Short mmCIF file of C-alpha atoms in Angstrom, two decimals:
data_model
loop_
_atom_site.label_atom_id
_atom_site.label_comp_id
_atom_site.label_asym_id
_atom_site.label_seq_id
_atom_site.Cartn_x
_atom_site.Cartn_y
_atom_site.Cartn_z
CA MET A 1 -89.34 39.88 -289.69
CA ALA A 2 -88.84 39.24 -285.93
CA PRO A 3 -85.23 39.65 -284.65
CA ARG A 4 -83.37 36.37 -283.93
CA ILE A 5 -82.86 35.62 -280.16
CA SER A 6 -79.76 34.27 -279.25
CA ASP A 7 -78.99 30.97 -277.58
CA GLU A 8 -78.00 32.54 -274.37
CA ALA A 9 -81.23 34.60 -274.51
CA LYS A 10 -83.36 31.58 -275.25
CA GLU A 11 -81.94 29.74 -272.23
CA GLU A 12 -82.66 32.79 -270.09
CA ARG A 13 -86.09 32.69 -271.10
CA ARG A 14 -86.37 29.12 -270.40
CA ILE A 15 -84.81 29.44 -266.91
CA THR A 16 -87.35 32.25 -266.07
CA LEU A 17 -90.33 30.24 -267.45
CA LEU A 18 -89.17 27.31 -264.90
CA GLN A 19 -88.73 29.55 -262.04
CA ALA A 20 -92.11 31.09 -262.47
CA ALA A 21 -93.36 27.68 -262.77
CA LEU A 22 -91.75 26.49 -259.54
CA GLU A 23 -93.21 29.66 -257.75
CA CYS A 24 -96.92 28.79 -259.24
CA PHE A 25 -96.88 25.35 -258.43
CA SER A 26 -95.44 25.79 -254.98
CA ALA A 27 -98.09 28.50 -254.52
CA LYS A 28 -101.16 26.91 -255.83
CA GLY A 29 -100.35 23.33 -256.61
CA TYR A 30 -99.98 21.61 -259.70
CA TYR A 31 -103.41 20.52 -260.56
CA ALA A 32 -104.87 23.97 -259.80
CA SER A 33 -102.07 25.66 -261.93
CA THR A 34 -102.65 26.64 -265.45
CA VAL A 35 -100.19 27.80 -268.15
CA ASP A 36 -101.92 31.39 -268.10
CA ASP A 37 -100.94 31.35 -264.30
CA ILE A 38 -97.02 30.35 -265.52
CA VAL A 39 -97.67 33.32 -267.79
CA SER A 40 -98.58 35.64 -265.37
CA TYR A 41 -95.86 34.71 -262.86
CA SER A 42 -92.86 34.76 -265.62
CA LYS A 43 -94.13 38.07 -267.21
CA LEU A 44 -93.43 36.76 -270.59
CA SER A 45 -96.17 36.29 -273.36
CA LYS A 46 -98.12 32.84 -273.80
CA GLY A 47 -96.53 32.43 -276.80
CA SER A 48 -93.18 32.34 -275.09
CA VAL A 49 -94.24 29.33 -273.07
CA TYR A 50 -95.13 27.40 -276.31
CA ASN A 51 -91.90 28.13 -277.93
CA TYR A 52 -90.10 26.15 -275.32
CA PHE A 53 -92.77 23.58 -273.65
CA ASN A 54 -95.88 21.80 -275.18
CA SER A 55 -97.79 21.39 -272.22
CA LYS A 56 -97.77 21.90 -268.35
CA GLU A 57 -96.76 18.53 -267.90
CA GLU A 58 -93.66 19.09 -270.00
CA ILE A 59 -93.01 22.25 -267.65
CA PHE A 60 -93.33 20.08 -264.58
CA ILE A 61 -90.78 17.43 -265.88
CA ASN A 62 -88.13 19.82 -267.12
CA LEU A 63 -88.50 21.84 -263.77
CA LEU A 64 -87.84 18.54 -261.90
CA GLN A 65 -84.66 17.98 -264.40
CA GLN A 66 -83.36 21.16 -264.06
CA GLN A 67 -83.69 21.53 -260.26
CA ARG A 68 -81.90 18.19 -259.89
CA THR A 69 -79.10 18.72 -262.35
CA VAL A 70 -78.29 22.16 -260.56
CA ALA A 71 -78.37 20.57 -257.05
CA MET A 72 -76.58 17.68 -257.87
CA GLU A 73 -73.73 19.42 -259.44
CA ARG A 74 -73.24 21.74 -256.29
CA LEU A 75 -73.48 18.52 -254.05
CA GLN A 76 -71.05 16.60 -255.96
CA ILE A 77 -68.66 19.44 -255.97
CA ARG A 78 -68.75 19.83 -252.44
CA LEU A 79 -68.63 15.96 -251.61
CA ASN A 80 -65.58 15.69 -254.24
CA ASP A 81 -63.74 17.93 -251.77
CA ILE A 82 -64.33 16.01 -248.62
CA LYS A 83 -62.24 12.82 -248.17
CA SER A 84 -64.12 11.25 -245.41
CA PRO A 85 -66.82 9.11 -246.41
CA LEU A 86 -68.74 9.82 -243.23
CA GLU A 87 -68.16 13.32 -243.16
CA LYS A 88 -69.60 13.19 -246.79
CA LEU A 89 -72.91 12.12 -244.88
CA LYS A 90 -72.81 14.29 -242.45
CA TYR A 91 -72.45 17.21 -244.79
CA TRP A 92 -75.21 15.81 -247.11
CA ILE A 93 -77.46 15.59 -243.99
CA ASN A 94 -76.79 19.09 -242.83
CA THR A 95 -77.07 20.69 -246.54
CA ASP A 96 -80.62 21.95 -245.15
CA ILE A 97 -79.17 23.93 -242.53
CA PRO A 98 -79.75 26.99 -242.64
CA TYR A 99 -83.30 26.52 -243.68
CA ASN A 100 -83.44 26.91 -247.34
CA LEU A 101 -86.95 28.49 -248.37
CA ASP A 102 -86.38 27.77 -252.09
CA LYS A 103 -85.97 23.91 -251.23
CA LYS A 104 -89.33 24.06 -249.38
CA LYS A 105 -90.80 25.36 -252.52
CA MET A 106 -89.43 22.55 -254.65
CA MET A 107 -90.23 19.81 -252.12
CA ARG A 108 -93.78 20.96 -252.11
CA VAL A 109 -94.00 20.66 -256.22
CA HIS A 110 -91.79 17.40 -255.58
CA ILE A 111 -94.61 16.08 -253.38
CA GLU A 112 -97.24 16.56 -256.03
CA PHE A 113 -94.79 15.00 -258.50
CA TRP A 114 -94.57 11.62 -256.50
CA LEU A 115 -98.77 11.47 -256.56
CA TYR A 116 -99.00 12.67 -260.13
CA SER A 117 -96.30 10.25 -261.47
CA LYS A 118 -98.93 7.24 -261.10
CA GLU A 119 -100.75 8.89 -263.99
CA SER A 120 -97.91 9.68 -266.17
CA PRO A 121 -95.45 7.00 -267.29
CA GLU A 122 -93.02 9.77 -268.29
CA MET A 123 -92.99 11.27 -265.08
CA GLN A 124 -92.76 8.02 -263.26
CA LYS A 125 -89.23 7.26 -265.10
CA VAL A 126 -87.93 10.80 -264.25
CA LEU A 127 -88.69 10.17 -260.87
CA LYS A 128 -87.32 6.63 -260.45
CA ASP A 129 -84.12 7.81 -262.39
CA ARG A 130 -83.67 10.51 -260.16
CA PHE A 131 -84.09 8.72 -257.22
CA ASP A 132 -81.78 6.00 -258.28
CA VAL A 133 -79.06 8.24 -258.85
CA MET A 134 -79.34 9.71 -255.28
CA PHE A 135 -79.91 6.38 -253.78
CA GLY A 136 -76.88 4.96 -255.54
CA MET A 137 -74.69 7.90 -254.41
CA THR A 138 -75.57 7.20 -250.75
CA GLN A 139 -74.93 3.77 -250.91
CA GLN A 140 -71.52 4.08 -252.51
CA ILE A 141 -70.93 6.68 -249.82
CA ILE A 142 -71.64 3.95 -246.81
CA VAL A 143 -69.65 1.13 -248.83
CA ASP A 144 -66.66 3.58 -249.02
CA GLY A 145 -67.07 4.42 -245.38
CA GLN A 146 -66.79 0.44 -244.58
CA GLN A 147 -63.85 0.01 -246.45
CA ALA A 148 -62.29 2.99 -245.04
CA GLY A 149 -62.93 1.69 -241.28
CA GLU A 150 -65.59 4.39 -240.60
CA ILE A 151 -68.74 2.74 -240.90
CA ASN A 152 -69.60 -0.78 -239.46
CA LYS A 153 -69.02 -3.41 -241.90
CA GLU A 154 -71.90 -5.41 -240.53
CA ILE A 155 -74.62 -2.68 -241.74
CA ASP A 156 -76.17 -3.32 -245.24
CA PRO A 157 -75.39 -0.51 -247.61
CA GLU A 158 -78.58 -0.82 -249.31
CA LYS A 159 -80.67 -0.90 -246.14
CA ALA A 160 -78.66 2.06 -244.51
CA SER A 161 -79.43 4.10 -247.73
CA GLU A 162 -83.21 3.10 -247.62
CA MET A 163 -83.07 4.61 -244.02
CA PHE A 164 -81.01 7.71 -245.08
CA TRP A 165 -83.84 8.47 -247.36
CA ALA A 166 -86.87 7.66 -245.34
CA LEU A 167 -85.67 10.01 -242.67
CA HIS A 168 -84.70 12.80 -245.17
CA ASP A 169 -88.11 12.40 -247.14
CA GLY A 170 -89.96 12.29 -243.93
CA ILE A 171 -88.45 15.25 -242.67
CA TRP A 172 -89.26 17.37 -245.86
CA LEU A 173 -92.79 15.93 -245.97
CA HIS A 174 -93.41 17.62 -242.58
CA ALA A 175 -91.90 20.47 -243.41
CA THR A 176 -94.42 21.05 -246.27
CA ILE A 177 -97.24 21.03 -243.86
CA GLY A 178 -95.80 23.61 -241.39
CA TYR A 179 -92.76 23.09 -239.67
CA GLY A 180 -90.87 26.52 -239.47
CA GLU A 181 -86.98 26.75 -239.65
CA GLU A 182 -86.36 25.91 -235.88
CA LYS A 183 -88.21 22.92 -235.99
CA LEU A 184 -86.93 21.55 -239.25
CA GLU A 185 -83.15 22.22 -238.22
CA GLU A 186 -84.17 20.12 -235.10
CA ARG A 187 -85.22 17.33 -236.98
CA ILE A 188 -82.35 17.41 -239.28
CA ARG A 189 -79.85 17.43 -236.46
CA GLU A 190 -81.73 14.25 -234.98
CA MET A 191 -81.50 12.61 -238.31
CA GLU A 192 -77.67 12.95 -238.01
CA LYS A 193 -77.66 11.45 -234.75
CA THR A 194 -79.65 8.68 -235.98
CA MET A 195 -77.99 7.79 -238.84
CA LEU A 196 -74.54 8.20 -236.88
CA SER A 197 -75.30 5.75 -234.02
CA TYR A 198 -76.88 3.39 -236.46
CA LEU A 199 -73.76 3.34 -239.02
CA ILE A 200 -70.81 3.36 -236.42
#
């Protein structure tokens, strides 16, 4: 009889598989990657994969959810420590400086997720739910900034949040096709200037 694995060890294996999937998907792309590729990256057995996930799509969805949870928890902790709504936005914009290679990998995967979601209602829901949370957070910060007198009350918070995410996602879309660290950081600083000139 095989020895039982503790819940902690199971979670470690699951995270190992998700990290392997991130490396695999970012290097080869979602469509070109296979479960065997993920197994190879993880150094675990193929049986281990199917103990945790039923398909490549399920791995893909879990990867996005795991990355979102970790990123949002870190961001929320930091934003809670910042009193000024305007400073919260500035911090959020600049979280990608210095250049984060892991985020670049995730953005490559995320772009494929956007494209693939059209073929998968489940993926589309995960993507929409994620974006709604992020969008709602930025919109609320802008509303708080208006109430605090830091942001122009004539600004439409919804449109301002749309602008924030259009700039953010546009920068990272370009980053995946060749921007290096210096160019990416330059674009982020320009985003900050653009948002501040629009909001104040």
